Short mmCIF file of C-alpha atoms in Angstrom, two decimals:
data_model
loop_
_atom_site.label_atom_id
_atom_site.label_comp_id
_atom_site.label_asym_id
_atom_site.label_seq_id
_atom_site.Cartn_x
_atom_site.Cartn_y
_atom_site.Cartn_z
CA VAL A 1 110.83 110.96 72.42
CA ALA A 2 113.11 108.41 74.30
CA PRO A 3 111.33 105.68 76.33
CA PRO A 4 110.89 106.32 79.99
CA ALA A 5 113.55 103.79 81.01
CA ALA A 6 116.05 104.95 78.40
CA PHE A 7 115.59 108.59 79.33
CA VAL A 8 116.30 107.85 83.13
CA LYS A 9 119.38 105.62 82.22
CA GLY A 10 120.49 108.84 80.11
CA VAL A 11 120.02 110.93 83.14
CA LEU A 12 121.90 108.59 85.45
CA ASP A 13 124.76 108.32 83.07
CA MET A 14 124.75 112.18 82.57
CA ARG A 15 124.93 112.82 86.28
CA GLU A 16 127.71 110.52 86.78
CA ARG A 17 129.82 112.06 84.07
CA PHE A 18 129.03 115.48 85.74
CA HIS A 19 129.77 114.02 89.03
CA ALA A 20 133.34 112.92 88.07
CA VAL A 21 133.97 116.37 86.52
CA VAL A 22 133.09 118.19 89.43
CA ARG A 23 134.79 115.76 91.86
CA ASP A 24 138.12 115.40 89.85
CA ALA A 25 138.44 118.75 87.68
CA MET A 26 137.08 121.04 90.16
CA ARG A 27 138.21 119.03 93.46
CA GLY A 28 134.54 119.18 94.73
CA GLU A 29 134.10 122.71 94.85
CA LYS A 30 130.98 123.52 96.75
CA ARG A 31 129.56 126.19 94.10
CA ALA A 32 130.00 123.65 91.26
CA TRP A 33 128.04 120.97 93.35
CA LYS A 34 125.23 123.25 93.98
CA ARG A 35 125.10 124.58 90.32
CA THR A 36 125.15 120.88 89.08
CA ARG A 37 122.31 120.10 91.33
CA GLU A 38 120.39 122.95 90.24
CA ALA A 39 120.84 122.40 86.78
CA PHE A 40 119.59 118.77 87.00
CA GLU A 41 116.56 120.15 89.13
CA ASP A 42 115.75 122.87 86.36
CA PHE A 43 115.49 120.52 83.58
CA LEU A 44 113.79 117.35 85.49
CA ASN A 45 111.11 119.76 86.96
CA ALA A 46 110.28 121.47 83.72
CA ASP A 47 106.87 119.30 83.68
CA ALA A 48 105.51 116.17 85.39
CA ARG A 49 106.99 113.62 82.91
CA ALA A 50 110.28 113.16 84.60
CA ALA A 51 108.44 111.75 87.64
CA ASN A 52 106.36 109.43 85.34
CA CYS A 53 109.44 108.29 83.66
CA LEU A 54 111.31 107.55 86.89
CA ALA A 55 108.42 105.41 88.22
CA VAL A 56 108.35 103.40 84.93
CA TYR A 57 112.21 103.02 85.07
CA VAL A 58 111.72 101.65 88.79
CA ASP A 59 108.83 99.51 87.62
CA GLU A 60 110.95 97.61 85.00
CA LEU A 61 113.78 97.41 87.55
CA LEU A 62 111.96 95.72 90.24
CA ARG A 63 110.16 93.50 87.71
CA THR A 64 113.05 92.08 85.70
CA GLY A 65 116.16 94.20 86.18
CA LEU A 66 117.06 93.13 89.74
CA ARG A 67 115.96 89.55 89.23
CA GLY A 68 118.62 87.16 90.70
CA ALA A 69 120.79 90.29 91.88
CA ASP A 70 122.86 90.12 95.07
CA GLU A 71 121.97 92.43 97.90
CA ARG A 72 124.77 94.79 96.99
CA ARG A 73 123.79 95.32 93.50
CA VAL A 74 120.23 95.82 94.67
CA ALA A 75 121.21 98.66 96.95
CA ARG A 76 123.54 100.27 94.48
CA GLU A 77 120.77 100.40 91.71
CA LEU A 78 118.15 101.58 94.16
CA ASP A 79 120.44 104.28 95.58
CA ARG A 80 120.83 105.54 91.84
CA VAL A 81 117.17 105.74 91.66
CA ILE A 82 117.06 107.94 94.88
CA VAL A 83 119.44 110.30 93.53
CA ILE A 84 117.25 111.18 90.63
CA PHE A 85 114.19 111.28 93.10
CA ARG A 86 115.86 113.94 95.21
CA TYR A 87 115.94 116.23 92.22
CA LEU A 88 112.06 116.14 91.74
CA ALA A 89 109.95 118.69 93.19
CA ASP A 90 106.63 116.76 92.22
CA LYS A 91 107.42 113.94 94.53
CA ASP A 92 103.74 113.25 94.82
CA VAL A 93 103.37 112.64 91.06
CA PHE A 94 106.08 109.97 91.40
CA GLU A 95 104.25 108.47 94.20
CA ALA A 96 101.10 108.28 92.49
CA TYR A 97 102.50 106.63 89.40
CA TYR A 98 104.68 104.23 91.57
CA LYS A 99 101.76 103.07 93.62
CA ASN A 100 99.89 102.34 90.41
CA HIS A 101 102.71 100.22 89.16
CA LEU A 102 103.22 98.56 92.52
CA ALA A 103 99.64 97.61 92.61
CA LYS A 104 100.02 95.91 89.09
CA ARG A 105 103.25 94.11 90.30
CA LEU A 106 101.69 92.86 93.58
CA LEU A 107 98.45 91.83 92.25
CA GLY A 108 99.86 90.22 89.09
CA ASN A 109 102.75 88.36 91.12
CA LYS A 110 105.30 90.33 88.78
CA SER A 111 107.81 91.46 91.40
CA GLY A 112 111.37 89.95 90.89
CA SER A 113 112.32 90.24 94.43
CA ASP A 114 110.19 91.03 97.57
CA GLU A 115 113.26 92.26 99.44
CA ALA A 116 114.09 94.70 96.59
CA GLU A 117 110.41 95.87 96.80
CA ARG A 118 110.66 96.65 100.57
CA ALA A 119 114.20 98.13 100.28
CA MET A 120 112.65 100.59 97.74
CA VAL A 121 109.92 101.58 100.28
CA SER A 122 112.30 102.01 103.01
CA LEU A 123 114.55 104.42 100.93
CA LEU A 124 111.56 106.46 100.03
CA LYS A 125 110.46 106.32 103.73
CA ALA A 126 113.94 107.67 104.71
CA GLU A 127 113.56 110.55 102.28
CA CYS A 128 110.28 111.54 102.62
CA GLY A 129 108.92 110.14 105.92
CA TYR A 130 106.24 107.79 107.23
CA GLN A 131 103.33 109.56 105.51
CA PHE A 132 104.74 109.26 102.12
CA THR A 133 105.05 105.42 102.24
CA SER A 134 102.08 104.50 104.59
CA LYS A 135 99.63 103.43 101.72
CA LEU A 136 102.61 101.73 100.05
CA GLU A 137 103.19 99.64 103.17
CA GLY A 138 99.39 99.17 103.66
CA MET A 139 99.53 97.34 100.08
CA PHE A 140 102.15 94.86 101.28
CA ASN A 141 100.19 94.32 104.46
CA ASP A 142 96.85 93.66 102.44
CA MET A 143 98.52 91.09 100.26
CA ARG A 144 99.92 89.38 103.30
CA ILE A 145 96.52 89.26 104.90
CA SER A 146 94.91 88.32 101.56
CA LYS A 147 97.24 85.19 101.49
CA GLU A 148 96.17 84.19 104.85
CA THR A 149 92.44 84.77 104.00
CA ALA A 150 92.87 82.59 100.87
CA GLU A 151 94.47 79.57 102.81
CA LYS A 152 91.59 79.85 105.34
CA TYR A 153 89.08 79.69 102.64
CA ARG A 154 90.69 76.71 100.91
CA CYS A 155 90.30 74.72 104.38
CA HIS A 156 86.80 75.97 104.44
CA LYS A 157 85.94 74.64 101.02
CA LYS A 158 87.63 71.20 102.00
CA ALA A 159 85.32 70.97 105.13
CA LEU A 160 82.34 71.43 102.73
CA VAL A 161 83.31 68.62 100.23
CA ASN A 162 79.91 66.70 100.74
CA VAL A 163 77.78 69.58 100.27
CA GLY A 164 75.48 69.53 97.38
CA ASN A 165 76.66 71.27 94.10
CA ASP A 166 75.58 74.69 93.09
CA ALA A 167 73.12 74.29 90.05
CA ARG A 168 74.96 77.25 88.54
CA ASP A 169 78.18 75.32 88.16
CA ALA A 170 76.32 73.21 85.30
CA GLU A 171 77.93 75.59 82.46
CA ASN A 172 81.31 74.46 83.88
CA GLY A 173 80.65 70.71 83.66
CA GLY A 174 79.45 70.46 87.12
CA ARG A 175 82.70 71.35 88.53
CA PRO A 176 82.92 74.48 90.83
CA VAL A 177 85.26 77.22 89.34
CA ASP A 178 88.43 77.81 91.74
CA VAL A 179 88.46 81.49 92.42
CA GLU A 180 91.36 83.30 94.31
CA VAL A 181 90.43 86.63 95.82
CA SER A 182 92.75 89.48 97.15
CA VAL A 183 91.00 91.25 99.87
CA LEU A 184 92.04 95.03 99.65
CA SER A 185 91.61 98.08 101.57
CA ASN A 186 90.26 100.90 99.55
CA SER A 187 92.33 103.51 101.17
CA HIS A 188 95.61 101.94 100.33
CA TRP A 189 95.21 101.04 96.61
CA PRO A 190 94.63 103.21 93.29
CA SER A 191 91.01 104.15 93.05
CA GLN A 192 88.67 102.15 90.77
CA ASN A 193 85.61 103.77 89.18
CA VAL A 194 84.75 100.81 86.70
CA GLU A 195 81.36 99.17 86.78
CA PRO A 196 81.59 95.29 87.26
CA CYS A 197 81.18 93.39 83.87
CA ALA A 198 78.76 90.52 83.47
CA LEU A 199 80.56 87.49 84.55
CA PRO A 200 79.85 83.97 83.47
CA THR A 201 77.30 82.16 85.74
CA PRO A 202 79.91 79.59 87.20
CA VAL A 203 82.31 82.51 88.08
CA ARG A 204 79.53 84.42 89.84
CA ALA A 205 78.52 81.34 91.84
CA ALA A 206 82.28 80.91 93.05
CA MET A 207 82.46 84.82 93.80
CA ASP A 208 78.86 84.44 95.60
CA ARG A 209 80.34 81.37 97.96
CA PHE A 210 83.56 83.45 98.85
CA GLN A 211 81.46 86.43 99.72
CA LYS A 212 79.05 84.32 101.81
CA TYR A 213 82.21 82.96 103.72
CA TYR A 214 83.97 86.25 103.98
CA LEU A 215 80.88 88.19 105.28
CA THR A 216 80.24 85.27 107.89
CA THR A 217 83.79 85.28 109.07
CA TYR A 218 84.23 89.11 109.27
CA THR A 219 81.04 90.68 110.40
CA GLY A 220 80.18 94.42 109.57
CA ARG A 221 82.26 94.64 106.30
CA LYS A 222 81.48 95.49 102.63
CA LEU A 223 82.65 93.87 99.55
CA GLY A 224 83.00 95.31 96.12
CA TRP A 225 84.26 93.60 93.06
CA GLN A 226 86.76 95.03 90.65
CA THR A 227 86.32 92.86 87.54
CA SER A 228 88.32 95.26 85.50
CA THR A 229 91.66 93.87 87.17
CA GLY A 230 91.31 90.37 87.02
CA SER A 231 93.17 87.37 85.31
CA ALA A 232 91.85 84.11 84.60
CA GLU A 233 92.79 80.52 83.28
CA ILE A 234 90.49 78.81 80.84
CA ARG A 235 90.83 75.50 79.17
CA ALA A 236 90.02 75.62 75.15
CA ASN A 237 89.12 72.09 73.90
CA LEU A 238 89.71 72.43 69.98
CA PRO A 239 88.55 69.88 67.37
CA PRO A 240 90.99 67.44 65.69
CA PRO A 241 92.96 69.24 62.62
CA LYS A 242 91.22 68.85 59.21
CA GLY A 243 93.86 66.35 58.26
CA GLY A 244 93.04 64.16 61.15
CA GLY A 245 94.59 63.60 64.47
CA LYS A 246 93.78 64.06 68.15
CA ALA A 247 91.74 66.82 69.54
CA ARG A 248 93.70 69.53 70.95
CA ARG A 249 93.82 71.31 74.34
CA HIS A 250 95.25 74.61 75.56
CA ASP A 251 95.13 76.39 79.04
CA LEU A 252 94.85 80.13 78.11
CA SER A 253 95.92 82.70 80.63
CA VAL A 254 93.98 85.65 79.89
CA THR A 255 92.27 88.70 81.49
CA THR A 256 88.83 88.68 83.33
CA TYR A 257 87.42 90.55 80.28
CA GLN A 258 88.75 88.03 77.63
CA MET A 259 87.40 85.02 79.75
CA CYS A 260 83.85 86.77 79.63
CA ILE A 261 84.37 87.18 75.78
CA LEU A 262 85.56 83.64 74.89
CA VAL A 263 82.96 82.06 77.08
CA LEU A 264 80.33 83.47 75.14
CA PHE A 265 81.60 81.23 72.07
CA ASN A 266 80.66 78.03 74.14
CA THR A 267 77.22 78.34 72.56
CA ARG A 268 77.95 80.29 69.20
CA ASP A 269 80.35 80.56 66.53
CA VAL A 270 79.84 84.09 65.37
CA LEU A 271 79.18 87.42 67.44
CA THR A 272 79.26 91.10 66.70
CA LEU A 273 80.74 93.88 68.69
CA ARG A 274 77.33 95.07 69.50
CA GLU A 275 76.27 91.47 70.80
CA ILE A 276 79.31 91.05 72.79
CA ARG A 277 79.00 94.43 74.50
CA ASP A 278 75.58 94.00 75.44
CA GLU A 279 76.10 90.77 76.91
CA THR A 280 79.37 91.39 78.93
CA HIS A 281 78.81 95.07 79.69
CA ILE A 282 82.63 95.73 79.23
CA PRO A 283 83.59 99.44 78.77
CA GLU A 284 83.92 100.10 75.05
CA ASP A 285 87.60 101.13 74.84
CA GLU A 286 88.42 98.06 77.03
CA LEU A 287 86.28 95.73 75.11
CA ARG A 288 87.91 96.79 71.69
CA ARG A 289 91.35 96.42 73.12
CA HIS A 290 90.63 93.00 74.47
CA LEU A 291 89.08 91.62 71.32
CA VAL A 292 91.94 92.93 69.20
CA SER A 293 94.35 91.15 71.65
CA LEU A 294 92.28 87.71 70.76
CA CYS A 295 92.62 88.53 67.05
CA THR A 296 96.39 88.97 66.83
CA PRO A 297 98.30 86.77 64.12
CA LYS A 298 100.41 85.07 66.78
CA HIS A 299 97.04 84.45 69.16
CA ARG A 300 94.40 84.33 66.73
CA ILE A 301 91.88 82.52 68.88
CA LEU A 302 89.13 84.70 67.33
CA ARG A 303 88.79 85.54 63.66
CA LYS A 304 87.78 89.32 63.08
CA GLY A 305 85.46 90.25 60.05
CA SER A 306 87.04 93.31 58.98
CA LYS A 307 90.67 94.26 57.74
CA GLY A 308 93.19 96.29 59.48
CA LYS A 309 94.26 96.13 63.14
CA GLY A 310 91.25 98.21 64.52
CA ILE A 311 87.35 97.31 64.68
CA SER A 312 85.26 98.93 61.99
CA GLY A 313 82.09 99.23 63.98
CA ASP A 314 79.24 97.74 65.93
CA ASP A 315 78.40 95.20 63.13
CA ASP A 316 82.24 93.87 62.83
CA THR A 317 81.84 90.04 63.32
CA PHE A 318 84.24 87.81 65.65
CA THR A 319 84.43 83.98 64.78
CA TYR A 320 85.61 81.24 66.98
CA ASN A 321 88.99 79.89 65.29
CA ALA A 322 88.63 76.03 65.26
CA ASP A 323 91.94 75.95 63.65
CA TYR A 324 93.82 77.95 66.41
CA THR A 325 97.26 75.99 67.40
CA SER A 326 100.15 76.64 69.52
CA LYS A 327 103.32 74.56 70.25
CA MET A 328 102.66 75.35 74.06
CA THR A 329 99.98 73.70 76.07
CA ARG A 330 99.75 76.79 78.56
CA VAL A 331 99.52 79.89 76.36
CA ARG A 332 99.62 83.55 77.80
CA VAL A 333 97.63 85.87 75.63
CA PRO A 334 99.35 89.38 75.76
CA MET A 335 97.46 92.56 75.67
CA VAL A 336 97.96 95.11 72.67
CA SER A 337 98.22 98.77 73.59
CA MET A 338 95.13 100.90 73.85
CA ARG A 339 96.64 103.04 70.93
CA ASP A 340 96.63 99.72 68.51
CA ALA A 341 93.03 98.80 69.61
CA THR A 342 91.26 102.07 69.38
CA GLY A 343 93.29 103.63 66.61
CA SER A 344 92.93 101.97 64.23
CA ALA A 345 84.32 79.88 71.81
CA SER A 346 82.97 76.85 71.02
CA GLY A 347 85.80 74.45 72.63
CA VAL A 348 86.26 76.96 75.61
CA ALA A 349 85.12 74.84 78.65
CA GLY A 350 86.31 75.17 82.19
CA ALA A 351 87.35 78.19 83.92
CA ALA A 352 89.89 78.95 86.93
CA ALA A 353 89.81 82.37 87.99
CA ALA A 354 91.61 84.34 90.65
CA GLY A 355 90.07 87.63 91.79
CA GLY A 356 89.95 90.45 94.22
CA ALA A 357 87.55 92.27 96.74
CA ALA A 358 87.70 94.75 99.20
CA ASP A 359 86.90 94.85 102.85
CA GLY A 360 84.89 97.03 105.07
CA SER A 361 85.59 100.78 103.93
CA SER A 362 87.07 99.69 100.52
CA ALA A 363 86.16 98.99 97.01
CA ALA A 364 87.59 95.80 95.54
CA ALA A 365 90.68 95.18 93.66
CA GLY A 366 90.40 92.64 91.02
CA ALA A 367 87.61 90.16 90.72
CA ALA A 368 88.24 86.64 89.22
CA SER A 369 91.84 87.75 89.20
CA SER A 370 95.06 88.72 91.06
CA SER A 371 95.95 91.11 88.05
CA ALA A 372 97.19 94.68 87.96
CA ALA A 373 95.00 97.45 88.76
CA ARG A 374 94.51 100.04 86.20
CA ALA A 375 94.64 103.42 87.35
CA GLY A 376 91.12 104.96 87.70
CA SER A 377 92.57 108.26 88.84
CA GLY A 378 93.68 110.08 85.69
CA LEU A 379 97.28 108.60 85.00
CA VAL A 380 98.53 108.68 81.75
CA ASP A 381 101.89 107.44 81.13
CA GLY A 382 103.83 110.13 79.12
CA SER A 383 101.59 112.90 80.05
CA SER A 384 103.42 116.41 81.08
CA SER A 385 100.51 117.52 83.23
CA VAL A 386 99.88 116.73 87.05
CA PRO A 387 97.26 114.04 86.99
CA ILE A 388 93.70 115.17 88.43
CA ALA A 389 93.86 112.99 91.33
CA VAL A 390 97.14 114.35 92.48
CA GLU A 391 95.90 117.88 92.06
CA GLU A 392 92.99 116.93 94.24
CA ASP A 393 95.22 115.49 96.74
CA ARG A 394 97.49 118.77 96.87
CA ARG A 395 94.44 120.82 97.53
CA HIS A 396 93.43 118.97 100.49
CA LEU A 397 96.96 118.91 101.75
CA LEU A 398 97.57 122.54 101.35
CA GLU A 399 94.38 123.74 102.97
CA ALA A 400 95.08 121.15 105.96
CA ALA A 401 98.58 122.85 106.23
CA ILE A 402 97.24 126.21 106.14
CA VAL A 403 94.80 125.80 108.80
CA ARG A 404 97.32 123.74 111.06
CA ILE A 405 99.89 126.55 110.68
CA MET A 406 97.34 129.44 111.38
CA LYS A 407 95.66 127.38 114.42
CA ALA A 408 99.34 127.51 115.81
CA ARG A 409 100.20 130.93 114.97
CA LYS A 410 96.68 132.74 115.27
CA MET A 411 97.87 135.58 113.13
CA LEU A 412 100.18 135.69 110.16
CA SER A 413 101.25 137.73 107.25
CA HIS A 414 100.65 136.35 103.54
CA ASN A 415 104.41 136.19 102.64
CA ASP A 416 105.13 134.27 105.96
CA LEU A 417 102.12 131.90 105.60
CA VAL A 418 103.36 131.05 101.97
CA ALA A 419 107.07 130.40 103.25
CA GLU A 420 105.87 128.31 105.96
CA VAL A 421 103.37 126.26 103.88
CA THR A 422 106.00 125.48 101.31
CA ARG A 423 108.60 124.38 103.80
CA GLN A 424 106.02 121.99 105.33
CA LEU A 425 104.93 120.72 101.85
CA SER A 426 108.33 120.67 100.07
CA GLY A 427 108.94 116.92 100.88
CA ARG A 428 105.80 116.06 98.48
CA PHE A 429 105.47 119.10 96.20
CA VAL A 430 106.43 122.84 96.01
CA PRO A 431 103.11 124.82 95.96
CA PRO A 432 103.06 127.76 93.58
CA PRO A 433 102.32 131.00 95.47
CA GLN A 434 99.39 131.53 93.23
CA PHE A 435 97.88 128.22 94.30
CA VAL A 436 98.26 128.80 97.97
CA LYS A 437 96.58 132.25 97.60
CA LYS A 438 93.30 130.40 95.88
CA ARG A 439 93.36 127.93 98.93
CA VAL A 440 93.69 130.82 101.41
CA GLU A 441 90.54 132.76 99.60
CA SER A 442 88.56 129.42 99.94
CA LEU A 443 89.29 129.06 103.40
CA ILE A 444 88.18 132.72 104.02
CA GLU A 445 84.94 131.98 102.33
CA ARG A 446 84.31 128.85 104.55
CA GLU A 447 85.13 131.17 107.70
CA TYR A 448 88.34 129.29 108.72
CA LEU A 449 90.29 132.62 108.27
CA GLU A 450 89.66 136.14 108.16
CA ARG A 451 91.65 139.11 107.17
CA ASP A 452 93.06 141.68 109.56
CA GLU A 453 90.95 144.96 109.45
CA GLY A 454 94.12 147.22 109.84
CA ASP A 455 96.32 145.27 107.27
CA ARG A 456 94.52 143.14 104.45
CA ARG A 457 97.64 141.02 103.87
CA VAL A 458 97.58 139.69 107.23
CA TYR A 459 95.33 136.68 108.24
CA ARG A 460 93.70 135.55 111.44
CA TYR A 461 92.68 132.21 112.52
CA MET A 462 88.97 131.81 113.42
CA ALA A 463 88.47 129.44 116.18
#
């Protein structure tokens, strides 16, 4: 199976070839245009993978593909994307994956061009209307407000320079951890259902200080922290090499989970998987993935007791690697894939974290971080099925459309109702007639609709 980006590039190339054939050899004959469009729609809508692939392609394009590009090239590349987007029937599936990738780009500061990001949202808005892009625009607005809040908090901290230190900062050499927080509205961002992990005491102190400031400044709101989406910078002070020389120092760019793991090795040289799990409360699969990422040949900050890529079990040991070295002072530790992780430190002093919380009606996005949000909504790259969260949204949208139509018409036959619902929702997805029938039955049971006594295939709206 071709990678998502390669698949989309192949579709674009194929579309241009057939476009040229119809335009030149058939002189733009209308029936040929129609047949070409129908052919692309048929194979792209065989399952949900095409929507996923297109979202991945756009993600790569907006991360690196359009970096440094002029306005004309940006417009040309995004127009090519919209051509494929028009063929998709499951536009809501594309939206779900696109929103998830956008969250990662915004929180991780991975966008190659802000202008290209906004241009893409504008094109989607022109295709599908305001409702389709309202949450995407809300994400940009949240990031703008978060930057303003962060600047106000920095000014607030400067004004408190003479206030006594928090005793909890002792583990960080008495220096307070610098935390950057993205305050996000839960309604706009991909849902998160991950319990917070156990953060190091100095980081917890920094989060408490921000929370006190925020809730004092903005009364009536509630903050919830998402530690699963964070990133952090920690300084590793390593002993001199065995042959002699100076002590070494590296600034490690890691995830929040990796920070929680590494800080444990400030007081111990060896820990088992069970001990790390009990002290950090990181979910099992994520714990294994983050531990394996710290044991790779290129970034062997920890040494794993067992052989092979995976972790053998709860008693598998992890040892602080005092011999770790890198040519770079600043080192970014990459994550291995979940497949690699599941299929198969003394000297860490100081932490600088950047984090996310959510206001008012929201849950948080990124504690001790501004990193990417993982989808807690059942989004699995490469899956051919419609994500569970999208199915749930479809159910609500379909029922709302049925009630809205019946409220206006009062009485309507089954076939006419199916046709009108399909017309109204085709901008997001095409509901199968059987799905419409099930939602109608549900609304009848809840007494929103009733069947006509004279004709059982006619529905009446119940006021």
